[in-house]
PDB file of C-alpha atoms in Angstrom:
ATOM      1  CA  TYR A   1       0.134 -55.547 -20.398  1.00  0.00           C
ATOM      2  CA  TYR A   2       0.774 -52.365 -22.331  1.00  0.00           C
ATOM      3  CA  ILE A   3       3.250 -49.514 -22.607  1.00  0.00           C
ATOM      4  CA  PRO A   4       1.682 -46.482 -20.900  1.00  0.00           C
ATOM      5  CA  THR A   5       1.946 -43.082 -22.528  1.00  0.00           C
ATOM      6  CA  ASP A   6       0.901 -41.155 -19.443  1.00  0.00           C
ATOM      7  CA  GLU A   7       3.915 -40.068 -17.382  1.00  0.00           C
ATOM      8  CA  THR A   8       2.063 -40.344 -14.055  1.00  0.00           C
ATOM      9  CA  VAL A   9       0.868 -43.861 -14.802  1.00  0.00           C
ATOM     10  CA  ASP A  10       4.373 -44.798 -15.881  1.00  0.00           C
ATOM     11  CA  THR A  11       5.795 -43.660 -12.540  1.00  0.00           C
ATOM     12  CA  ILE A  12       3.135 -45.566 -10.617  1.00  0.00           C
ATOM     13  CA  LEU A  13       3.896 -48.759 -12.558  1.00  0.00           C
ATOM     14  CA  GLU A  14       7.616 -48.376 -11.909  1.00  0.00           C
ATOM     15  CA  ASN A  15       6.981 -48.045  -8.178  1.00  0.00           C
ATOM     16  CA  LEU A  16       4.718 -51.093  -8.202  1.00  0.00           C
ATOM     17  CA  LEU A  17       7.345 -53.145 -10.028  1.00  0.00           C
ATOM     18  CA  ASP A  18       9.935 -52.102  -7.441  1.00  0.00           C
ATOM     19  CA  HIS A  19       7.682 -53.396  -4.670  1.00  0.00           C
ATOM     20  CA  VAL A  20       6.963 -56.632  -6.546  1.00  0.00           C
ATOM     21  CA  THR A  21      10.706 -57.214  -7.003  1.00  0.00           C
ATOM     22  CA  LEU A  22      11.308 -56.642  -3.302  1.00  0.00           C
ATOM     23  CA  LEU A  23       8.463 -58.921  -2.231  1.00  0.00           C
ATOM     24  CA  THR A  24       9.626 -61.682  -4.594  1.00  0.00           C
ATOM     25  CA  THR A  25      13.112 -61.491  -3.100  1.00  0.00           C
ATOM     26  CA  LEU A  26      11.776 -61.632   0.443  1.00  0.00           C
ATOM     27  CA  GLN A  27       9.567 -64.625  -0.295  1.00  0.00           C
ATOM     28  CA  THR A  28      12.502 -66.641  -1.619  1.00  0.00           C
ATOM     29  CA  THR A  29      14.571 -65.989   1.513  1.00  0.00           C
ATOM     30  CA  LYS A  30      13.898 -68.416   4.349  1.00  0.00           C
ATOM     31  CA  ASP A  31      15.398 -66.575   7.307  1.00  0.00           C
ATOM     32  CA  LEU A  32      14.984 -62.836   6.779  1.00  0.00           C
ATOM     33  CA  SER A  33      16.436 -61.893  10.172  1.00  0.00           C
ATOM     34  CA  ASN A  34      19.877 -62.922   8.929  1.00  0.00           C
ATOM     35  CA  TYR A  35      19.808 -60.384   6.115  1.00  0.00           C
ATOM     36  CA  ILE A  36      17.234 -57.666   6.741  1.00  0.00           C
ATOM     37  CA  LEU A  37      16.788 -55.066   9.474  1.00  0.00           C
ATOM     38  CA  PRO A  38      13.293 -53.585   9.042  1.00  0.00           C
ATOM     39  CA  GLU A  39      12.305 -50.161  10.350  1.00  0.00           C
ATOM     40  CA  GLN A  40      11.103 -50.441  13.939  1.00  0.00           C
ATOM     41  CA  ARG A  41       8.288 -47.984  13.335  1.00  0.00           C
ATOM     42  CA  LYS A  42       5.821 -49.877  11.181  1.00  0.00           C
ATOM     43  CA  ILE A  43       3.994 -48.338   8.239  1.00  0.00           C
ATOM     44  CA  THR A  44       0.441 -47.858   9.475  1.00  0.00           C
ATOM     45  CA  GLY A  45      -2.913 -48.258   7.729  1.00  0.00           C
ATOM     46  CA  LEU A  46      -1.831 -50.875   5.193  1.00  0.00           C
ATOM     47  CA  ASN A  47      -4.564 -53.317   6.186  1.00  0.00           C
ATOM     48  CA  TYR A  48      -7.296 -51.133   4.667  1.00  0.00           C
ATOM     49  CA  ILE A  49      -5.630 -50.567   1.307  1.00  0.00           C
ATOM     50  CA  PRO A  50      -6.839 -53.843  -0.314  1.00  0.00           C
ATOM     51  CA  ILE A  51     -10.385 -52.958   0.786  1.00  0.00           C
ATOM     52  CA  LEU A  52     -10.208 -49.392  -0.478  1.00  0.00           C
ATOM     53  CA  ILE A  53      -8.732 -50.124  -3.913  1.00  0.00           C
ATOM     54  CA  PRO A  54     -11.992 -51.586  -5.347  1.00  0.00           C
ATOM     55  CA  ALA A  55     -13.942 -48.694  -3.846  1.00  0.00           C
ATOM     56  CA  LEU A  56     -11.601 -46.228  -5.518  1.00  0.00           C
ATOM     57  CA  GLU A  57     -11.703 -48.026  -8.867  1.00  0.00           C
ATOM     58  CA  LYS A  58     -15.487 -48.396  -8.978  1.00  0.00           C
ATOM     59  CA  SER A  59     -16.464 -45.186  -7.113  1.00  0.00           C
ATOM     60  CA  PHE A  60     -18.268 -46.874  -4.232  1.00  0.00           C
ATOM     61  CA  VAL A  61     -19.380 -44.873  -1.192  1.00  0.00           C
ATOM     62  CA  ILE A  62     -17.680 -46.037   2.012  1.00  0.00           C
ATOM     63  CA  GLU A  63     -18.533 -45.843   5.697  1.00  0.00           C
ATOM     64  CA  PHE A  64     -16.167 -45.960   8.665  1.00  0.00           C
ATOM     65  CA  ASP A  65     -15.582 -44.862  12.222  1.00  0.00           C
ATOM     66  CA  TYR A  66     -12.929 -42.198  12.721  1.00  0.00           C
ATOM     67  CA  GLN A  67     -11.040 -40.875  15.712  1.00  0.00           C
ATOM     68  CA  LYS A  68      -9.043 -37.660  15.538  1.00  0.00           C
ATOM     69  CA  PHE A  69      -5.813 -37.225  17.475  1.00  0.00           C
ATOM     70  CA  SER A  70      -7.375 -34.222  19.200  1.00  0.00           C
ATOM     71  CA  ASP A  71     -10.582 -36.009  20.197  1.00  0.00           C
ATOM     72  CA  ASN A  72     -11.128 -39.222  22.148  1.00  0.00           C
ATOM     73  CA  GLN A  73     -14.611 -39.629  20.721  1.00  0.00           C
ATOM     74  CA  THR A  74     -15.125 -41.820  17.647  1.00  0.00           C
ATOM     75  CA  THR A  75     -17.544 -40.556  14.989  1.00  0.00           C
ATOM     76  CA  HIS A  76     -19.213 -42.402  12.127  1.00  0.00           C
ATOM     77  CA  ARG A  77     -18.464 -41.075   8.632  1.00  0.00           C
ATOM     78  CA  THR A  78     -19.879 -41.580   5.153  1.00  0.00           C
ATOM     79  CA  ALA A  79     -17.524 -40.543   2.381  1.00  0.00           C
ATOM     80  CA  GLU A  80     -16.721 -40.651  -1.317  1.00  0.00           C
ATOM     81  CA  PRO A  81     -13.138 -41.948  -1.713  1.00  0.00           C
ATOM     82  CA  TYR A  82     -10.871 -40.371  -4.309  1.00  0.00           C
ATOM     83  CA  PHE A  83      -7.225 -41.213  -3.715  1.00  0.00           C
ATOM     84  CA  LEU A  84      -4.736 -42.823  -1.352  1.00  0.00           C
ATOM     85  CA  LYS A  85      -1.569 -40.959  -0.395  1.00  0.00           C
ATOM     86  CA  GLU A  86       1.467 -42.040   1.621  1.00  0.00           C
ATOM     87  CA  PHE A  87       3.612 -39.683   3.672  1.00  0.00           C
ATOM     88  CA  SER A  88       6.258 -40.358   6.301  1.00  0.00           C
ATOM     89  CA  GLY A  89       5.241 -43.960   6.963  1.00  0.00           C
ATOM     90  CA  ARG A  90       1.505 -43.245   7.171  1.00  0.00           C
ATOM     91  CA  TRP A  91      -1.233 -43.782   4.606  1.00  0.00           C
ATOM     92  CA  TYR A  92      -4.050 -41.303   4.084  1.00  0.00           C
ATOM     93  CA  LEU A  93      -7.391 -41.352   2.296  1.00  0.00           C
ATOM     94  CA  LEU A  94      -8.536 -38.325   0.300  1.00  0.00           C
ATOM     95  CA  ALA A  95     -12.317 -38.285   0.300  1.00  0.00           C
ATOM     96  CA  LYS A  96     -15.378 -36.072   0.225  1.00  0.00           C
ATOM     97  CA  GLU A  97     -17.779 -36.394   3.113  1.00  0.00           C
ATOM     98  CA  ASN A  98     -21.557 -36.321   2.637  1.00  0.00           C
ATOM     99  CA  ASN A  99     -21.392 -34.746  -0.823  1.00  0.00           C
ATOM    100  CA  GLU A 100     -19.360 -31.780   0.420  1.00  0.00           C
ATOM    101  CA  ASN A 101     -17.219 -29.927  -2.099  1.00  0.00           C
ATOM    102  CA  THR A 102     -14.055 -30.050  -0.025  1.00  0.00           C
ATOM    103  CA  VAL A 103     -11.786 -33.100  -0.224  1.00  0.00           C
ATOM    104  CA  LYS A 104     -10.644 -34.036   3.287  1.00  0.00           C
ATOM    105  CA  THR A 105      -7.691 -36.058   4.513  1.00  0.00           C
ATOM    106  CA  TRP A 106      -8.220 -39.121   6.701  1.00  0.00           C
ATOM    107  CA  GLY A 107      -5.436 -41.105   8.370  1.00  0.00           C
ATOM    108  CA  LEU A 108      -5.936 -44.830   7.728  1.00  0.00           C
ATOM    109  CA  ASP A 109      -4.449 -45.626  11.144  1.00  0.00           C
ATOM    110  CA  ARG A 110      -7.386 -43.803  12.761  1.00  0.00           C
ATOM    111  CA  ILE A 111     -10.067 -45.557  10.701  1.00  0.00           C
ATOM    112  CA  SER A 112     -12.005 -48.545  12.049  1.00  0.00           C
ATOM    113  CA  ASN A 113     -15.010 -50.638  10.966  1.00  0.00           C
ATOM    114  CA  LEU A 114     -14.531 -49.765   7.289  1.00  0.00           C
ATOM    115  CA  ILE A 115     -17.397 -50.850   5.024  1.00  0.00           C
ATOM    116  CA  VAL A 116     -17.613 -50.519   1.240  1.00  0.00           C
ATOM    117  CA  SER A 117     -21.234 -50.003   0.205  1.00  0.00           C
ATOM    118  CA  SER A 118     -22.841 -50.876  -3.124  1.00  0.00           C
ATOM    119  CA  ARG A 119     -23.786 -47.246  -3.758  1.00  0.00           C
ATOM    120  CA  HIS A 120     -21.944 -45.415  -6.538  1.00  0.00           C
ATOM    121  CA  PHE A 121     -21.036 -41.742  -6.598  1.00  0.00           C
ATOM    122  CA  GLN A 122     -20.086 -39.385  -9.417  1.00  0.00           C
ATOM    123  CA  ARG A 123     -16.426 -38.453  -9.182  1.00  0.00           C
ATOM    124  CA  ASP A 124     -15.546 -34.779  -9.398  1.00  0.00           C
ATOM    125  CA  SER A 125     -13.378 -34.509 -12.515  1.00  0.00           C
ATOM    126  CA  GLN A 126     -12.191 -31.064 -11.389  1.00  0.00           C
ATOM    127  CA  PHE A 127     -10.293 -32.528  -8.444  1.00  0.00           C
ATOM    128  CA  ILE A 128      -6.808 -33.457  -9.667  1.00  0.00           C
ATOM    129  CA  PRO A 129      -4.614 -34.389  -6.687  1.00  0.00           C
ATOM    130  CA  GLN A 130      -1.413 -34.229  -8.726  1.00  0.00           C
ATOM    131  CA  GLU A 131      -2.103 -30.535  -9.269  1.00  0.00           C
ATOM    132  CA  GLN A 132      -3.344 -29.914  -5.744  1.00  0.00           C
ATOM    133  CA  TYR A 133      -0.204 -31.398  -4.192  1.00  0.00           C
ATOM    134  CA  LYS A 134       2.162 -30.045  -6.832  1.00  0.00           C
ATOM    135  CA  ASN A 135       3.413 -27.178  -4.655  1.00  0.00           C
ATOM    136  CA  THR A 136       3.223 -28.821  -1.248  1.00  0.00           C
ATOM    137  CA  PHE A 137       5.359 -31.034   0.930  1.00  0.00           C
ATOM    138  CA  GLY A 138       3.516 -33.607   2.998  1.00  0.00           C
ATOM    139  CA  ILE A 139      -0.134 -34.431   3.318  1.00  0.00           C
ATOM    140  CA  TYR A 140      -1.908 -31.095   3.773  1.00  0.00           C
ATOM    141  CA  THR A 141      -2.411 -28.840   0.749  1.00  0.00           C
ATOM    142  CA  ALA A 142      -3.039 -25.503   2.559  1.00  0.00           C
ATOM    143  CA  ASN A 143      -4.789 -23.665  -0.274  1.00  0.00           C
ATOM    144  CA  ASN A 144      -4.600 -20.412   1.693  1.00  0.00           C
ATOM    145  CA  LEU A 145      -0.786 -20.346   1.614  1.00  0.00           C
ATOM    146  CA  PRO A 146       1.188 -18.763  -1.249  1.00  0.00           C
ATOM    147  CA  THR A 147       3.791 -20.628  -3.255  1.00  0.00           C
ATOM    148  CA  GLU A 148       7.237 -19.097  -2.712  1.00  0.00           C
ATOM    149  CA  ASP A 149      10.941 -19.670  -3.241  1.00  0.00           C
ATOM    150  CA  VAL A 150      12.937 -21.081  -0.336  1.00  0.00           C
ATOM    151  CA  VAL A 151      16.748 -21.060  -0.522  1.00  0.00           C
ATOM    152  CA  LEU A 152      18.656 -23.389   1.794  1.00  0.00           C
ATOM    153  CA  SER A 153      22.355 -23.958   2.358  1.00  0.00           C
ATOM    154  CA  PHE A 154      23.731 -27.285   3.571  1.00  0.00           C
ATOM    155  CA  THR A 155      27.109 -28.528   4.681  1.00  0.00           C
ATOM    156  CA  PRO A 156      28.928 -30.373   1.861  1.00  0.00           C
ATOM    157  CA  LYS A 157      28.354 -33.751   3.505  1.00  0.00           C
ATOM    158  CA  GLY A 158      24.799 -33.108   4.685  1.00  0.00           C
ATOM    159  CA  GLY A 159      23.828 -31.681   1.337  1.00  0.00           C
ATOM    160  CA  GLN A 160      24.608 -34.940  -0.443  1.00  0.00           C
ATOM    161  CA  TYR A 161      21.520 -36.477   1.163  1.00  0.00           C
ATOM    162  CA  ILE A 162      19.411 -33.624  -0.195  1.00  0.00           C
ATOM    163  CA  LEU A 163      20.864 -34.023  -3.686  1.00  0.00           C
ATOM    164  CA  THR A 164      20.206 -37.770  -3.803  1.00  0.00           C
ATOM    165  CA  ARG A 165      16.756 -37.439  -2.249  1.00  0.00           C
ATOM    166  CA  PRO A 166      15.351 -33.995  -3.145  1.00  0.00           C
ATOM    167  CA  LEU A 167      12.993 -32.251  -0.767  1.00  0.00           C
ATOM    168  CA  HIS A 168      10.577 -31.419  -3.581  1.00  0.00           C
ATOM    169  CA  SER A 169      10.174 -31.877  -7.324  1.00  0.00           C
ATOM    170  CA  SER A 170      10.929 -28.167  -7.831  1.00  0.00           C
ATOM    171  CA  GLN A 171      14.373 -28.452  -6.230  1.00  0.00           C
ATOM    172  CA  VAL A 172      17.270 -26.942  -8.173  1.00  0.00           C
ATOM    173  CA  THR A 173      20.933 -26.804  -7.170  1.00  0.00           C
ATOM    174  CA  LEU A 174      22.373 -23.292  -6.907  1.00  0.00           C
ATOM    175  CA  ALA A 175      25.833 -24.205  -5.600  1.00  0.00           C
ATOM    176  CA  ASN A 176      27.818 -27.387  -5.056  1.00  0.00           C
ATOM    177  CA  ASN A 177      31.362 -26.858  -3.815  1.00  0.00           C
ATOM    178  CA  ASN A 178      33.661 -27.538  -0.879  1.00  0.00           C
ATOM    179  CA  ASN A 179      31.957 -24.850   1.220  1.00  0.00           C
ATOM    180  CA  GLU A 180      28.282 -25.601   0.765  1.00  0.00           C
ATOM    181  CA  ILE A 181      25.506 -27.201  -1.218  1.00  0.00           C
ATOM    182  CA  ARG A 182      22.811 -24.611  -1.850  1.00  0.00           C
ATOM    183  CA  ILE A 183      19.371 -25.428  -3.232  1.00  0.00           C
ATOM    184  CA  LYS A 184      16.127 -23.663  -4.054  1.00  0.00           C
ATOM    185  CA  VAL A 185      12.615 -25.087  -3.834  1.00  0.00           C
ATOM    186  CA  ASN A 186       9.322 -23.487  -4.810  1.00  0.00           C
ATOM    187  CA  LEU A 187       6.433 -24.548  -2.598  1.00  0.00           C
ATOM    188  CA  LYS A 188       4.042 -23.650   0.198  1.00  0.00           C
ATOM    189  CA  LEU A 189       5.455 -23.374   3.704  1.00  0.00           C
ATOM    190  CA  THR A 190       3.143 -25.918   5.280  1.00  0.00           C
ATOM    191  CA  ASN A 191       3.648 -27.283   8.771  1.00  0.00           C
ATOM    192  CA  ASP A 192       4.845 -30.580   7.287  1.00  0.00           C
ATOM    193  CA  PHE A 193       7.629 -28.761   5.436  1.00  0.00           C
ATOM    194  CA  ILE A 194       8.578 -26.763   8.541  1.00  0.00           C
ATOM    195  CA  MET A 195       8.884 -30.006  10.531  1.00  0.00           C
ATOM    196  CA  GLU A 196      11.058 -31.502   7.794  1.00  0.00           C
ATOM    197  CA  LEU A 197      13.383 -28.496   7.884  1.00  0.00           C
ATOM    198  CA  LEU A 198      13.622 -28.725  11.664  1.00  0.00           C
ATOM    199  CA  SER A 199      14.890 -32.304  11.298  1.00  0.00           C
ATOM    200  CA  LEU A 200      17.717 -30.943   9.115  1.00  0.00           C
ATOM    201  CA  THR A 201      18.755 -28.205  11.536  1.00  0.00           C
ATOM    202  CA  ASP A 202      22.242 -29.526  12.326  1.00  0.00           C
ATOM    203  CA  LYS A 203      23.375 -29.269   8.696  1.00  0.00           C
ATOM    204  CA  MET A 204      21.156 -26.532   7.235  1.00  0.00           C
ATOM    205  CA  THR A 205      21.133 -22.739   7.070  1.00  0.00           C
ATOM    206  CA  ILE A 206      18.102 -20.828   5.805  1.00  0.00           C
ATOM    207  CA  ILE A 207      19.085 -18.152   3.288  1.00  0.00           C
ATOM    208  CA  SER A 208      15.643 -16.868   2.350  1.00  0.00           C
ATOM    209  CA  PRO A 209      12.913 -15.821   2.832  1.00  0.00           C
ATOM    210  CA  GLN A 210      13.884 -13.596   5.755  1.00  0.00           C
ATOM    211  CA  TYR A 211      10.716 -14.175   7.743  1.00  0.00           C
ATOM    212  CA  LEU A 212      11.359 -17.936   7.647  1.00  0.00           C
ATOM    213  CA  LYS A 213      14.838 -17.348   9.104  1.00  0.00           C
ATOM    214  CA  GLU A 214      13.295 -15.266  11.885  1.00  0.00           C
ATOM    215  CA  ARG A 215      10.659 -17.917  12.540  1.00  0.00           C
ATOM    216  CA  PHE A 216      13.327 -20.573  12.967  1.00  0.00           C
ATOM    217  CA  GLN A 217      15.413 -18.309  15.174  1.00  0.00           C
ATOM    218  CA  ASN A 218      12.379 -17.933  17.419  1.00  0.00           C
ATOM    219  CA  ILE A 219      11.829 -21.707  17.459  1.00  0.00           C
ATOM    220  CA  TYR A 220      15.496 -22.305  18.347  1.00  0.00           C
ATOM    221  CA  GLN A 221      15.402 -19.684  21.106  1.00  0.00           C
ATOM    222  CA  GLN A 222      12.283 -21.208  22.634  1.00  0.00           C
ATOM    223  CA  ALA A 223      13.975 -24.619  22.555  1.00  0.00           C
ATOM    224  CA  ILE A 224      17.055 -23.197  24.282  1.00  0.00           C
ATOM    225  CA  ASN A 225      14.858 -21.609  26.951  1.00  0.00           C
ATOM    226  CA  ARG A 226      13.110 -24.925  27.596  1.00  0.00           C
ATOM    227  CA  MET A 227      16.406 -26.816  27.776  1.00  0.00           C
ATOM    228  CA  THR A 228      18.014 -24.353  30.190  1.00  0.00           C
ATOM    229  CA  ARG A 229      14.966 -23.901  32.411  1.00  0.00           C
ATOM    230  CA  ASN A 230      15.272 -25.448  35.829  1.00  0.00           C
ATOM    231  CA  ILE A 231      12.697 -28.210  36.078  1.00  0.00           C
ATOM    232  CA  GLN A 232      11.707 -29.046  39.633  1.00  0.00           C
TER     233      GLN A 232
END
């Protein structure tokens, strides 16, 4: 073992140790149902992680079949794996396909027949996922979107959840009193972030930017129209 000097590596090791501690505790408990209530929605794609780790470490080309949510047809892919990323209970593979320059995102739960070949590839040192995902929430980077400030106000009780589990690493607290908890984040308004904000609707008010407020007002109005429409 060693003491890492890289902050990113240090964080990864801390997370791994947390998981090891949890697994050790679970293994020493005979009847888990008496003490633990697991999430009903299982984390998907975990079965391929032990196979992908050696491919990532040694830069092996991989092959797999893939099925998109929007397409019932399965296609065969050859890719250069770069990183694994977890988001909202799903695991994703970041990889380049057929020597393309663009790194694509593949859901592990939609991968089948994964094979690690013996062929090596040269990793692109210019691709740094920590930088690429620095200003995003979720799995998609959306390079075409600008990075902007978003100011949100929460109820005092609801805001406590946001303070203890920040929405983004850029989050700063602007107000914390008996009337509201107000925060600011600086990121890209990706669809993943919009969906996250929608899940917080009952305790959140958008302060800025104005166009985001108007977008949510339109979403709310459409929802009201659907709910009040007479369905035969």
